[in-house]
Amino acid sequence: MATALAPAPPSDDTVVPPPGRPWTATDLLALDAHDHYQYELVQGELRQMSPATPYHGRFEVRLLLAIGKYLEARPIGEVFPGDAGFELRADPLTIRVPDVSFVAQARIPQQAAGFWKLAPDLVIEIISPSETARSIAEKVSDYLQAGTTLLWLVYPDQRTVQEYQQRGTFHIYRPADTLDGRDVLPGFAYPLAELFG
């Protein structure tokens, strides 16, 4: 006699939704912040992210400081660390939390609470070895479709940065190159030798 199989458990990065209804932005804000995880909502599905390692955090901080220094001399917007979430799409609900992001001053809403319903002008993601090509492509698509102008994927192990632009151009920065802020951060230049040094 055949034995009934138990249902497959959810994948490691997916959390079971509230019974009888989809996840909401309010649910995401209400999650226990003391479990040392971060969460994103991707097409209505809650995804749990592991805490960043110090190695990962090193590149996030270096980029935050470099952009922050640039903005001190040229206050054209604000830079945000890797715990700021942005609602990229309402249906299905998608809230992403980039490692570093920049929003131009003219686009910053007068809103103290909740997730901003916009795509950052610049998104930076530090790519971990455990991330799959599919999950990376999904992030790139989500940001660009929502309106992000400039996207940098930082690959620390390869010492390279992949750049995607809203207008469809793609560029790879190598270790001897300098990141260019393009039209988003005009005049911003940051050598990869400093980022990866």
PDB file of C-alpha atoms in Angstrom:
ATOM      1  CA  MET A   1       0.000   0.000   0.000  1.00  0.00           C
ATOM      2  CA  ALA A   2       1.426   3.351  -1.035  1.00  0.00           C
ATOM      3  CA  THR A   3       2.139   5.890   1.659  1.00  0.00           C
ATOM      4  CA  ALA A   4       0.889   9.448   1.186  1.00  0.00           C
ATOM      5  CA  LEU A   5       3.734  11.901   0.878  1.00  0.00           C
ATOM      6  CA  ALA A   6       3.874  14.862   3.206  1.00  0.00           C
ATOM      7  CA  PRO A   7       3.725  18.241   1.451  1.00  0.00           C
ATOM      8  CA  ALA A   8       7.121  19.633   0.562  1.00  0.00           C
ATOM      9  CA  PRO A   9       8.357  22.244   3.029  1.00  0.00           C
ATOM     10  CA  PRO A  10       8.759  25.802   1.743  1.00  0.00           C
ATOM     11  CA  SER A  11      12.177  26.735   0.378  1.00  0.00           C
ATOM     12  CA  ASP A  12      14.702  28.110   2.858  1.00  0.00           C
ATOM     13  CA  ASP A  13      14.112  31.704   1.838  1.00  0.00           C
ATOM     14  CA  THR A  14      10.300  31.611   1.831  1.00  0.00           C
ATOM     15  CA  VAL A  15       8.116  32.157   4.901  1.00  0.00           C
ATOM     16  CA  VAL A  16       4.590  30.729   5.055  1.00  0.00           C
ATOM     17  CA  PRO A  17       2.020  33.507   4.411  1.00  0.00           C
ATOM     18  CA  PRO A  18      -0.678  34.567   6.854  1.00  0.00           C
ATOM     19  CA  PRO A  19      -3.624  32.141   6.709  1.00  0.00           C
ATOM     20  CA  GLY A  20      -6.211  32.987   4.085  1.00  0.00           C
ATOM     21  CA  ARG A  21      -4.704  36.145   2.648  1.00  0.00           C
ATOM     22  CA  PRO A  22      -1.616  37.479   0.912  1.00  0.00           C
ATOM     23  CA  TRP A  23       1.203  39.320   2.629  1.00  0.00           C
ATOM     24  CA  THR A  24       0.871  43.092   2.961  1.00  0.00           C
ATOM     25  CA  ALA A  25       3.333  45.914   3.585  1.00  0.00           C
ATOM     26  CA  THR A  26       1.870  46.192   7.091  1.00  0.00           C
ATOM     27  CA  ASP A  27       2.672  42.520   7.737  1.00  0.00           C
ATOM     28  CA  LEU A  28       6.235  43.091   6.610  1.00  0.00           C
ATOM     29  CA  LEU A  29       6.650  46.071   8.935  1.00  0.00           C
ATOM     30  CA  ALA A  30       5.181  44.086  11.836  1.00  0.00           C
ATOM     31  CA  LEU A  31       7.587  41.143  11.595  1.00  0.00           C
ATOM     32  CA  ASP A  32       9.750  40.596  14.617  1.00  0.00           C
ATOM     33  CA  ALA A  33      12.906  42.623  14.012  1.00  0.00           C
ATOM     34  CA  HIS A  34      14.799  40.697  16.692  1.00  0.00           C
ATOM     35  CA  ASP A  35      15.264  37.468  14.745  1.00  0.00           C
ATOM     36  CA  HIS A  36      18.332  38.867  12.929  1.00  0.00           C
ATOM     37  CA  TYR A  37      16.779  38.351   9.505  1.00  0.00           C
ATOM     38  CA  GLN A  38      15.646  40.785   6.864  1.00  0.00           C
ATOM     39  CA  TYR A  39      12.689  40.170   4.620  1.00  0.00           C
ATOM     40  CA  GLU A  40      11.528  41.175   1.162  1.00  0.00           C
ATOM     41  CA  LEU A  41       8.171  40.694  -0.517  1.00  0.00           C
ATOM     42  CA  VAL A  42       8.620  39.483  -4.088  1.00  0.00           C
ATOM     43  CA  GLN A  43       5.427  39.165  -6.124  1.00  0.00           C
ATOM     44  CA  GLY A  44       3.466  38.676  -2.924  1.00  0.00           C
ATOM     45  CA  GLU A  45       5.838  36.038  -1.530  1.00  0.00           C
ATOM     46  CA  LEU A  46       7.757  36.753   1.670  1.00  0.00           C
ATOM     47  CA  ARG A  47      11.451  35.941   1.427  1.00  0.00           C
ATOM     48  CA  GLN A  48      13.797  35.665   4.353  1.00  0.00           C
ATOM     49  CA  MET A  49      17.369  36.854   3.912  1.00  0.00           C
ATOM     50  CA  SER A  50      20.307  35.792   6.043  1.00  0.00           C
ATOM     51  CA  PRO A  51      22.224  38.443   7.979  1.00  0.00           C
ATOM     52  CA  ALA A  52      25.068  40.004   6.017  1.00  0.00           C
ATOM     53  CA  THR A  53      28.576  38.845   6.845  1.00  0.00           C
ATOM     54  CA  PRO A  54      31.225  41.400   7.849  1.00  0.00           C
ATOM     55  CA  TYR A  55      32.899  40.739   4.476  1.00  0.00           C
ATOM     56  CA  HIS A  56      29.673  41.682   2.685  1.00  0.00           C
ATOM     57  CA  GLY A  57      29.127  44.662   4.982  1.00  0.00           C
ATOM     58  CA  ARG A  58      32.586  46.046   4.219  1.00  0.00           C
ATOM     59  CA  PHE A  59      31.613  46.830   0.608  1.00  0.00           C
ATOM     60  CA  GLU A  60      28.234  48.231   1.606  1.00  0.00           C
ATOM     61  CA  VAL A  61      29.863  50.655   4.061  1.00  0.00           C
ATOM     62  CA  ARG A  62      32.579  51.722   1.614  1.00  0.00           C
ATOM     63  CA  LEU A  63      29.992  52.576  -1.022  1.00  0.00           C
ATOM     64  CA  LEU A  64      27.760  54.340   1.512  1.00  0.00           C
ATOM     65  CA  LEU A  65      30.671  56.474   2.681  1.00  0.00           C
ATOM     66  CA  ALA A  66      31.831  57.293  -0.851  1.00  0.00           C
ATOM     67  CA  ILE A  67      28.355  58.368  -1.968  1.00  0.00           C
ATOM     68  CA  GLY A  68      27.754  60.163   1.336  1.00  0.00           C
ATOM     69  CA  LYS A  69      30.963  62.178   0.878  1.00  0.00           C
ATOM     70  CA  TYR A  70      29.918  63.046  -2.671  1.00  0.00           C
ATOM     71  CA  LEU A  71      26.492  64.216  -1.407  1.00  0.00           C
ATOM     72  CA  GLU A  72      28.059  66.443   1.244  1.00  0.00           C
ATOM     73  CA  ALA A  73      29.548  68.536  -1.550  1.00  0.00           C
ATOM     74  CA  ARG A  74      26.597  68.087  -3.879  1.00  0.00           C
ATOM     75  CA  PRO A  75      23.332  67.602  -1.925  1.00  0.00           C
ATOM     76  CA  ILE A  76      21.155  66.299  -4.755  1.00  0.00           C
ATOM     77  CA  GLY A  77      19.427  63.533  -2.791  1.00  0.00           C
ATOM     78  CA  GLU A  78      19.859  60.942  -0.056  1.00  0.00           C
ATOM     79  CA  VAL A  79      21.703  57.639   0.233  1.00  0.00           C
ATOM     80  CA  PHE A  80      20.243  54.735   2.225  1.00  0.00           C
ATOM     81  CA  PRO A  81      21.776  51.613   3.823  1.00  0.00           C
ATOM     82  CA  GLY A  82      20.653  48.029   3.411  1.00  0.00           C
ATOM     83  CA  ASP A  83      17.646  48.147   5.704  1.00  0.00           C
ATOM     84  CA  ALA A  84      15.500  50.601   3.712  1.00  0.00           C
ATOM     85  CA  GLY A  85      12.667  48.943   1.797  1.00  0.00           C
ATOM     86  CA  PHE A  86      10.985  50.291  -1.324  1.00  0.00           C
ATOM     87  CA  GLU A  87       7.619  49.236  -2.751  1.00  0.00           C
ATOM     88  CA  LEU A  88       8.371  48.605  -6.413  1.00  0.00           C
ATOM     89  CA  ARG A  89       4.996  47.159  -7.393  1.00  0.00           C
ATOM     90  CA  ALA A  90       1.560  47.041  -5.780  1.00  0.00           C
ATOM     91  CA  ASP A  91       0.111  43.988  -7.551  1.00  0.00           C
ATOM     92  CA  PRO A  92       1.599  41.521  -6.998  1.00  0.00           C
ATOM     93  CA  LEU A  93       3.175  43.330  -4.063  1.00  0.00           C
ATOM     94  CA  THR A  94       6.954  43.625  -4.375  1.00  0.00           C
ATOM     95  CA  ILE A  95       9.060  45.338  -1.697  1.00  0.00           C
ATOM     96  CA  ARG A  96      12.814  45.135  -2.213  1.00  0.00           C
ATOM     97  CA  VAL A  97      15.600  46.045   0.229  1.00  0.00           C
ATOM     98  CA  PRO A  98      18.757  46.982  -1.718  1.00  0.00           C
ATOM     99  CA  ASP A  99      22.157  46.946  -0.008  1.00  0.00           C
ATOM    100  CA  VAL A 100      22.685  50.620  -0.894  1.00  0.00           C
ATOM    101  CA  SER A 101      20.284  52.986  -2.628  1.00  0.00           C
ATOM    102  CA  PHE A 102      20.058  56.612  -3.676  1.00  0.00           C
ATOM    103  CA  VAL A 103      16.938  58.713  -4.263  1.00  0.00           C
ATOM    104  CA  ALA A 104      17.097  62.142  -5.900  1.00  0.00           C
ATOM    105  CA  GLN A 105      15.843  65.030  -3.765  1.00  0.00           C
ATOM    106  CA  ALA A 106      12.953  65.881  -6.083  1.00  0.00           C
ATOM    107  CA  ARG A 107      11.565  62.339  -5.731  1.00  0.00           C
ATOM    108  CA  ILE A 108      11.721  61.999  -1.938  1.00  0.00           C
ATOM    109  CA  PRO A 109       8.156  61.824  -0.590  1.00  0.00           C
ATOM    110  CA  GLN A 110       6.997  63.748   2.465  1.00  0.00           C
ATOM    111  CA  GLN A 111       6.310  60.524   4.342  1.00  0.00           C
ATOM    112  CA  ALA A 112       7.625  59.488   7.735  1.00  0.00           C
ATOM    113  CA  ALA A 113       6.164  55.985   8.028  1.00  0.00           C
ATOM    114  CA  GLY A 114       5.915  52.985   5.765  1.00  0.00           C
ATOM    115  CA  PHE A 115       7.754  51.981   2.610  1.00  0.00           C
ATOM    116  CA  TRP A 116       8.208  54.533  -0.130  1.00  0.00           C
ATOM    117  CA  LYS A 117       6.284  53.588  -3.269  1.00  0.00           C
ATOM    118  CA  LEU A 118       9.096  54.222  -5.702  1.00  0.00           C
ATOM    119  CA  ALA A 119      12.175  52.666  -7.237  1.00  0.00           C
ATOM    120  CA  PRO A 120      15.455  54.238  -6.108  1.00  0.00           C
ATOM    121  CA  ASP A 121      17.359  56.127  -8.807  1.00  0.00           C
ATOM    122  CA  LEU A 122      20.477  54.094  -7.980  1.00  0.00           C
ATOM    123  CA  VAL A 123      20.469  50.571  -6.550  1.00  0.00           C
ATOM    124  CA  ILE A 124      23.580  48.715  -5.402  1.00  0.00           C
ATOM    125  CA  GLU A 125      23.478  45.011  -4.589  1.00  0.00           C
ATOM    126  CA  ILE A 126      26.483  43.188  -3.097  1.00  0.00           C
ATOM    127  CA  ILE A 127      26.261  39.698  -4.581  1.00  0.00           C
ATOM    128  CA  SER A 128      26.863  36.769  -2.228  1.00  0.00           C
ATOM    129  CA  PRO A 129      28.281  33.440  -3.479  1.00  0.00           C
ATOM    130  CA  SER A 130      25.045  31.714  -2.407  1.00  0.00           C
ATOM    131  CA  GLU A 131      22.845  33.832  -4.704  1.00  0.00           C
ATOM    132  CA  THR A 132      21.582  32.083  -7.812  1.00  0.00           C
ATOM    133  CA  ALA A 133      21.645  33.487 -11.334  1.00  0.00           C
ATOM    134  CA  ARG A 134      17.850  33.329 -11.307  1.00  0.00           C
ATOM    135  CA  SER A 135      17.466  35.382  -8.117  1.00  0.00           C
ATOM    136  CA  ILE A 136      19.948  37.977  -9.402  1.00  0.00           C
ATOM    137  CA  ALA A 137      18.145  38.288 -12.753  1.00  0.00           C
ATOM    138  CA  GLU A 138      14.859  38.643 -10.865  1.00  0.00           C
ATOM    139  CA  LYS A 139      16.263  41.546  -8.816  1.00  0.00           C
ATOM    140  CA  VAL A 140      17.608  43.303 -11.896  1.00  0.00           C
ATOM    141  CA  SER A 141      14.268  42.928 -13.674  1.00  0.00           C
ATOM    142  CA  ASP A 142      12.261  44.146 -10.664  1.00  0.00           C
ATOM    143  CA  TYR A 143      14.334  47.297 -10.226  1.00  0.00           C
ATOM    144  CA  LEU A 144      14.577  48.257 -13.894  1.00  0.00           C
ATOM    145  CA  GLN A 145      10.894  47.592 -14.596  1.00  0.00           C
ATOM    146  CA  ALA A 146       9.970  49.740 -11.583  1.00  0.00           C
ATOM    147  CA  GLY A 147      12.051  52.656 -12.903  1.00  0.00           C
ATOM    148  CA  THR A 148      15.536  52.421 -11.356  1.00  0.00           C
ATOM    149  CA  THR A 149      17.885  54.379 -13.630  1.00  0.00           C
ATOM    150  CA  LEU A 150      21.229  52.885 -12.601  1.00  0.00           C
ATOM    151  CA  LEU A 151      21.955  49.488 -11.011  1.00  0.00           C
ATOM    152  CA  TRP A 152      25.325  48.180  -9.831  1.00  0.00           C
ATOM    153  CA  LEU A 153      25.856  44.514  -8.957  1.00  0.00           C
ATOM    154  CA  VAL A 154      29.064  44.206  -6.935  1.00  0.00           C
ATOM    155  CA  TYR A 155      30.872  40.850  -7.160  1.00  0.00           C
ATOM    156  CA  PRO A 156      33.559  40.952  -4.421  1.00  0.00           C
ATOM    157  CA  ASP A 157      35.143  37.591  -5.263  1.00  0.00           C
ATOM    158  CA  GLN A 158      35.577  38.527  -8.934  1.00  0.00           C
ATOM    159  CA  ARG A 159      36.439  42.148  -8.047  1.00  0.00           C
ATOM    160  CA  THR A 160      34.029  43.380 -10.711  1.00  0.00           C
ATOM    161  CA  VAL A 161      30.850  45.448 -10.890  1.00  0.00           C
ATOM    162  CA  GLN A 162      28.100  44.857 -13.445  1.00  0.00           C
ATOM    163  CA  GLU A 163      26.195  47.980 -14.414  1.00  0.00           C
ATOM    164  CA  TYR A 164      22.661  48.038 -15.819  1.00  0.00           C
ATOM    165  CA  GLN A 165      20.978  51.216 -17.006  1.00  0.00           C
ATOM    166  CA  GLN A 166      17.299  51.942 -17.563  1.00  0.00           C
ATOM    167  CA  ARG A 167      17.936  52.668 -21.230  1.00  0.00           C
ATOM    168  CA  GLY A 168      19.167  49.100 -21.737  1.00  0.00           C
ATOM    169  CA  THR A 169      22.936  49.528 -21.682  1.00  0.00           C
ATOM    170  CA  PHE A 170      25.195  47.101 -19.831  1.00  0.00           C
ATOM    171  CA  HIS A 171      28.785  47.593 -18.684  1.00  0.00           C
ATOM    172  CA  ILE A 172      31.310  45.603 -16.653  1.00  0.00           C
ATOM    173  CA  TYR A 173      33.794  47.462 -14.438  1.00  0.00           C
ATOM    174  CA  ARG A 174      37.096  45.645 -13.906  1.00  0.00           C
ATOM    175  CA  PRO A 175      39.534  46.062 -10.966  1.00  0.00           C
ATOM    176  CA  ALA A 176      41.459  48.930 -12.615  1.00  0.00           C
ATOM    177  CA  ASP A 177      38.269  50.858 -13.546  1.00  0.00           C
ATOM    178  CA  THR A 178      36.424  53.665 -11.787  1.00  0.00           C
ATOM    179  CA  LEU A 179      32.685  53.610 -11.090  1.00  0.00           C
ATOM    180  CA  ASP A 180      30.890  56.420 -12.916  1.00  0.00           C
ATOM    181  CA  GLY A 181      27.738  57.899 -11.377  1.00  0.00           C
ATOM    182  CA  ARG A 182      26.404  58.722 -14.855  1.00  0.00           C
ATOM    183  CA  ASP A 183      23.409  61.067 -14.920  1.00  0.00           C
ATOM    184  CA  VAL A 184      22.230  59.850 -11.507  1.00  0.00           C
ATOM    185  CA  LEU A 185      25.301  61.045  -9.549  1.00  0.00           C
ATOM    186  CA  PRO A 186      26.971  63.463 -12.007  1.00  0.00           C
ATOM    187  CA  GLY A 187      30.702  63.694 -11.395  1.00  0.00           C
ATOM    188  CA  PHE A 188      30.780  60.780  -8.947  1.00  0.00           C
ATOM    189  CA  ALA A 189      33.880  58.648  -9.503  1.00  0.00           C
ATOM    190  CA  TYR A 190      34.991  55.814  -7.265  1.00  0.00           C
ATOM    191  CA  PRO A 191      37.972  53.580  -8.117  1.00  0.00           C
ATOM    192  CA  LEU A 192      37.364  49.871  -7.742  1.00  0.00           C
ATOM    193  CA  ALA A 193      40.884  49.673  -6.342  1.00  0.00           C
ATOM    194  CA  GLU A 194      39.497  51.530  -3.282  1.00  0.00           C
ATOM    195  CA  LEU A 195      36.336  49.445  -3.115  1.00  0.00           C
ATOM    196  CA  PHE A 196      38.167  46.110  -3.276  1.00  0.00           C
ATOM    197  CA  GLY A 197      41.444  47.173  -1.665  1.00  0.00           C
TER     198      GLY A 197
END
